[in-house]
Short mmCIF file of C-alpha atoms in Angstrom, two decimals:
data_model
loop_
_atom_site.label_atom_id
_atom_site.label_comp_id
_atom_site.label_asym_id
_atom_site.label_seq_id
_atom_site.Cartn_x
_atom_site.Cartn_y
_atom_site.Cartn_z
CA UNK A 19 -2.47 -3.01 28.77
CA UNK A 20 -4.67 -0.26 27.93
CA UNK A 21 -4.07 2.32 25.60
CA UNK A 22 -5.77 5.61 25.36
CA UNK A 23 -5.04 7.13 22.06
CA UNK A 24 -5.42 11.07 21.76
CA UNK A 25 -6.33 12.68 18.82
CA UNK A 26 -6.79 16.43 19.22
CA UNK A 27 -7.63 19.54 16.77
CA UNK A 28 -4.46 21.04 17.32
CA UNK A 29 -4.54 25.01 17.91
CA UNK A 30 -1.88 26.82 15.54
CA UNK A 31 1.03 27.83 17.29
CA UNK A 32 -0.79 28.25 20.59
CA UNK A 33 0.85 25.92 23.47
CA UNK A 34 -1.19 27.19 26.35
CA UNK A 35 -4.78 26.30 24.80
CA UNK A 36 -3.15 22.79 23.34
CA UNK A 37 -1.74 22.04 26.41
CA UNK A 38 -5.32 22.92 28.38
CA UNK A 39 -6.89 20.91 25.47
CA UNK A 40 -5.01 17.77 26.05
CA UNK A 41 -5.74 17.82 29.62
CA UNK A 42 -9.17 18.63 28.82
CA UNK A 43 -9.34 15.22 26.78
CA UNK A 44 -7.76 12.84 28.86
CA UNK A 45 -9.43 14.04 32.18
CA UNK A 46 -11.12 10.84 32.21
CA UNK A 47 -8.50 8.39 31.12
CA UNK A 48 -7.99 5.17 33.61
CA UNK A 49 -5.11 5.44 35.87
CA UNK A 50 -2.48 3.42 34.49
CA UNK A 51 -2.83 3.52 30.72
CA UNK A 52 -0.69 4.86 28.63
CA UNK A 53 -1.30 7.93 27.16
CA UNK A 54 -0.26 8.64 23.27
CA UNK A 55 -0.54 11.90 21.47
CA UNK A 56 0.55 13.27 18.17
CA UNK A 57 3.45 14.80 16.62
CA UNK A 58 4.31 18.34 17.73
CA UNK A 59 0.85 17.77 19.75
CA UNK A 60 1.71 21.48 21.69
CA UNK A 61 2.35 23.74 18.55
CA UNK A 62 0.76 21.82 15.35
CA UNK A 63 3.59 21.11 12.63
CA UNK A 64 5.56 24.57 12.36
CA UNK A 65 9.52 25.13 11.16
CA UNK A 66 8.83 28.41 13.34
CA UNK A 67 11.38 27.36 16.19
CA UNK A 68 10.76 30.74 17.92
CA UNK A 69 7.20 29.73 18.65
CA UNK A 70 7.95 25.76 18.86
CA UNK A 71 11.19 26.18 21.18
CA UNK A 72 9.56 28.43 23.62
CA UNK A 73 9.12 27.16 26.81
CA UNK A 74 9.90 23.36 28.21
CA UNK A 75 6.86 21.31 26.49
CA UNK A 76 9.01 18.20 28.32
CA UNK A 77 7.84 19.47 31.55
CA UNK A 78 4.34 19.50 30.65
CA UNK A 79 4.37 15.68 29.24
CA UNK A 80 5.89 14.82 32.28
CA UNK A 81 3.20 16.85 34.54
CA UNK A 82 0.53 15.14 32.35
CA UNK A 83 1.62 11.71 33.27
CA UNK A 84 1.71 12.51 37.11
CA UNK A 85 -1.38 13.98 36.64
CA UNK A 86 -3.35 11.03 35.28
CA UNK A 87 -1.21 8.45 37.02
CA UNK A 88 -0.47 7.10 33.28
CA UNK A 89 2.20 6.62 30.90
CA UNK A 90 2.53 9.48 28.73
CA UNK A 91 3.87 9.43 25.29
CA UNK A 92 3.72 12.78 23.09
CA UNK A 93 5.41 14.74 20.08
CA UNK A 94 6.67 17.88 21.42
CA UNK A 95 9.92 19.87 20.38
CA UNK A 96 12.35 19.44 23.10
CA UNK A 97 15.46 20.07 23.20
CA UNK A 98 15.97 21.91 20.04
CA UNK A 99 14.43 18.69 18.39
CA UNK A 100 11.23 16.92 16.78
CA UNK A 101 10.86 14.19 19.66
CA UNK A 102 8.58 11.72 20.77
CA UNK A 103 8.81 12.22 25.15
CA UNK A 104 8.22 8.94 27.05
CA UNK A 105 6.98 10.17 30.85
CA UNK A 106 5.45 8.09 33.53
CA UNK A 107 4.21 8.92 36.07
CA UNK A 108 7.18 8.80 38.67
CA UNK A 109 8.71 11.75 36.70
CA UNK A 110 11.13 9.59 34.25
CA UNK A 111 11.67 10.28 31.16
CA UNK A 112 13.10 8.64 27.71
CA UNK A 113 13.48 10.43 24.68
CA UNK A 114 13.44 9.73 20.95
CA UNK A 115 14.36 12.48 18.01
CA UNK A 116 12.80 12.00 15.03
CA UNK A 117 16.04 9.74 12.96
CA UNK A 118 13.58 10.95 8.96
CA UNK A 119 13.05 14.51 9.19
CA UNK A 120 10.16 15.64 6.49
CA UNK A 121 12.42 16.40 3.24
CA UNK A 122 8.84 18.06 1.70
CA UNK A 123 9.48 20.97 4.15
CA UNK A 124 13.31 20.46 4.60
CA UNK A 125 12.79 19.69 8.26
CA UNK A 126 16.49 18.80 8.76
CA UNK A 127 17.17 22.61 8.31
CA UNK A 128 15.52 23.18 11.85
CA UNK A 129 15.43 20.42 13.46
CA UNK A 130 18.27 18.06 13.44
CA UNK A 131 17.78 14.61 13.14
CA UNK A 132 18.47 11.98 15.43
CA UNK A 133 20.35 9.10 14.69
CA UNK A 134 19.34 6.28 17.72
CA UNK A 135 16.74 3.81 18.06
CA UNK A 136 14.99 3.99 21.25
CA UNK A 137 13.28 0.89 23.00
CA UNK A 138 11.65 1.79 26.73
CA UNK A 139 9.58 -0.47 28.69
CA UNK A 140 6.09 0.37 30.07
CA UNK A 141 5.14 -2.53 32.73
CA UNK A 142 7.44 -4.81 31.41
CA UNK A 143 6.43 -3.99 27.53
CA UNK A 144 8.71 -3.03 25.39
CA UNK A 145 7.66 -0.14 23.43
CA UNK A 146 9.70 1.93 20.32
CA UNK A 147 8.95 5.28 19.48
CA UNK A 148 8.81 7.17 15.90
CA UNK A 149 7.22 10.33 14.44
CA UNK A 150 5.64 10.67 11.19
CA UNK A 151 7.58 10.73 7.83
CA UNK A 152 9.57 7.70 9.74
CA UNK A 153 6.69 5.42 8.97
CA UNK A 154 8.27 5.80 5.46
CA UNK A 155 11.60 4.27 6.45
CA UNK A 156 11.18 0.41 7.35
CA UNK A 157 14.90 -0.03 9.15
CA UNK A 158 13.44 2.99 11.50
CA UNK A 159 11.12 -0.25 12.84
CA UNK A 160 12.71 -3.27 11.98
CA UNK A 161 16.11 -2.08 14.35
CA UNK A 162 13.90 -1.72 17.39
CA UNK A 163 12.05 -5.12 16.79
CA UNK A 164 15.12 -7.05 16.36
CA UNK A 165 16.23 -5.29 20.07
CA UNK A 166 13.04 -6.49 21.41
CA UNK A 167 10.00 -3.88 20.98
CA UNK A 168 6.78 -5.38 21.20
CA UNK A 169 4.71 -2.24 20.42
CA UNK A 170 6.25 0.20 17.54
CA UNK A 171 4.49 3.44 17.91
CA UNK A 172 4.23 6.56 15.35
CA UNK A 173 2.92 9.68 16.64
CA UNK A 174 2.07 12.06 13.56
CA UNK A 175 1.04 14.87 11.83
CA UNK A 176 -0.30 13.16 8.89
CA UNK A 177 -1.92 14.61 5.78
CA UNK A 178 -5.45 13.77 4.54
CA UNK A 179 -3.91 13.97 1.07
CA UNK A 180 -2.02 10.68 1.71
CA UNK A 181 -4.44 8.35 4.39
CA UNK A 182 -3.86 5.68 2.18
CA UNK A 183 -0.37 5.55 2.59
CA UNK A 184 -0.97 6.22 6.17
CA UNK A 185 -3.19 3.36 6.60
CA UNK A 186 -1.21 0.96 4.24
CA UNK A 187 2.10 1.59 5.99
CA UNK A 188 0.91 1.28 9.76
CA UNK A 189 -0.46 -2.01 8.95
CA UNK A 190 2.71 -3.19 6.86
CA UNK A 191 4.93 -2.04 9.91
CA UNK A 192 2.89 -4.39 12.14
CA UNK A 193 2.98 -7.33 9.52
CA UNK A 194 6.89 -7.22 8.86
CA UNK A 195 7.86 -6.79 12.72
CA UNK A 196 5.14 -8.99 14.12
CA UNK A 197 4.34 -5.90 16.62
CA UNK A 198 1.59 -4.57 17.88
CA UNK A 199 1.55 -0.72 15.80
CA UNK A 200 -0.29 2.04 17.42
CA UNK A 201 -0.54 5.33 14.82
CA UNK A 202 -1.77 9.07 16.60
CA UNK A 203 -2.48 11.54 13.96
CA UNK A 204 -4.05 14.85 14.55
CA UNK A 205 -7.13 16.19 12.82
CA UNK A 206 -8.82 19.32 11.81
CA UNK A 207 -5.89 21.60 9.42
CA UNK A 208 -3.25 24.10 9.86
CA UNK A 209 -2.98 27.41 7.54
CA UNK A 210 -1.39 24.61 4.54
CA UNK A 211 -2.58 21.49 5.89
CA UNK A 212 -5.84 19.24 6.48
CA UNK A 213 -5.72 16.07 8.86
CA UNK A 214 -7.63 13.10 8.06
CA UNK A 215 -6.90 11.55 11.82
CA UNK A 216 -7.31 8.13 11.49
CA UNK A 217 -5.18 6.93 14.43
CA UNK A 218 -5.33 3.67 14.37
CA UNK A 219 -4.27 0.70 16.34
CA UNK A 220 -2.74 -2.35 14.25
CA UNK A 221 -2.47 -6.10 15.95
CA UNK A 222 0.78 -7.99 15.48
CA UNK A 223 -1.39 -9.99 12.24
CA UNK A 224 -1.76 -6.67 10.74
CA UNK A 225 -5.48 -6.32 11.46
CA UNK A 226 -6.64 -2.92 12.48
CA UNK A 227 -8.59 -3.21 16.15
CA UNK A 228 -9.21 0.61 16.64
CA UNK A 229 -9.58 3.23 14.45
CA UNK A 230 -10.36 7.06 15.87
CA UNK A 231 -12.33 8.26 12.98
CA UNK A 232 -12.06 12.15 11.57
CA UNK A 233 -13.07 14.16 14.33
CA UNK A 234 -11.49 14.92 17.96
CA UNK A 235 -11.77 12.19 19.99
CA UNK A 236 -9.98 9.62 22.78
CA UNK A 237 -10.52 5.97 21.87
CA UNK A 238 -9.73 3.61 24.72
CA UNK A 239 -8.31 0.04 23.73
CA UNK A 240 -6.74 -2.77 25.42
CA UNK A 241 -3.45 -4.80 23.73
CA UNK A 242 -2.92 -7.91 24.81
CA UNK A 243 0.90 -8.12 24.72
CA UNK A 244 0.52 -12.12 24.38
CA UNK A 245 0.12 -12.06 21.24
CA UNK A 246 3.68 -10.90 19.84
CA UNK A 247 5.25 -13.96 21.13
CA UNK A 248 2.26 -16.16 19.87
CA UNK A 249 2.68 -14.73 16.24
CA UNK A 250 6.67 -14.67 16.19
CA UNK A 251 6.49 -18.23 17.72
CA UNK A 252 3.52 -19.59 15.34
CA UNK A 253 5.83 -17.60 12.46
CA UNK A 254 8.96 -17.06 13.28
CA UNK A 255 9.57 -14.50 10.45
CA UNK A 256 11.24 -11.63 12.47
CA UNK A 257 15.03 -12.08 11.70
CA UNK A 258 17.99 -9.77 10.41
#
């Protein structure tokens, strides 16, 4: 399965030039991958709901995917809500709202938080979304493994101040779950914020196989699903 993993310079509370950005990057991306972008990848990381509510980002994730023939998997606000959008390209869509709202910036106060583990399947894998300050919260990943997820993602709007714990966590995620972890940060900085990217992908042995770097990029990477069932077989160490 290959995964094309998008890490933009998000524009400040702009969604036409992010959205013409995004397309802009993954104009080349192989039919039939799927496609992961950041946290609140249309807006950049704003409590402003008049400028993040405007509009139906949904319907542009969803356009994306038929688009590129791909899987599509984004942070947009939808809904009212910080969620993670599952499209592919038939038009179908699965949601996910963010279930640990940022309590640095009192997220919860304008976007409520959602309360459901999602698991939807891509090909036959089994993939669970979560954004951001989830990474924080290992129940947020260990839920979805025990229902089956072979691929836990995160999409993000990380801060540079804190790659560390970025890093550390994606890779313990992938350790304790036996999962393959995929992590999609932004770069560049908002007016309060700089953004190491760093998306990274994470094997189900907790060894990092792709890393995006600091700077605007796609990185292209193929999972072989395979090797979630060798490692829970080999150590069977993902129980309740």
């Amino acid at each position: 399965m290959r995964i094309a993993l998008v890490q933009p310079d998000t524009i400040w509370h702009d969604k036409p030039a992010n959205y013409a950005n995004l397309r802009r990057l993954t104009t080349d991306v192989p039919a039939g991958s799927v496609i992961v972008m950041p946290e609140m990848c249309e807006v950049g990381f704003t409590m402003r709901k008049s400028v993040s509510t405007e509009g139906d980002s949904a319907t542009f994730v969803r356009e994306l995917a038929a688009e590129r023939n791909c899987t599509v998997i984004a942070g947009v606000v939808a809904d009212g809500r910080n969620q993670c959008v599952i499209a592919n390209a038939d038009g179908e869509i699965v949601r996910y709202a963010k279930r640990k709202p940022f309590v640095l910036v009192d997220e919860a106060k304008h976007y409520p938080a959602g309360t459901e583990a999602v698991v939807a399947e891509i090909d036959g894998v089994k993939f669970a979304p979560s954004i951001c300050y989830d990474l924080r919260h290992p129940q947020v990943y260990r839920e979805p493994a025990l229902l089956g997820a072979q691929v836990l993602i995160n999409v993000a709007n990380w801060p540079a101040t804190r790659v560390h714990h970025w890093l550390t966590l994606l890779t313990a995620r992938a350790i304790e779950n036996q999962a393959w972890v995929i992590g999609c940060n932004r770069c560049g900085k908002d007016p309060y914020v700089e953004y190491p990217g760093r998306s990274i992908i994470v094997n189900p042995l907790g060894e990092i196989v792709a890393d995006a770097g600091a700077d605007e990029t796609v990185v292209l990477h193929d999972i072989d699903i395979t090797e979630v069932d060798q490692a829970r077989n080999d150590l069977p160490f993902l129980h309740p």
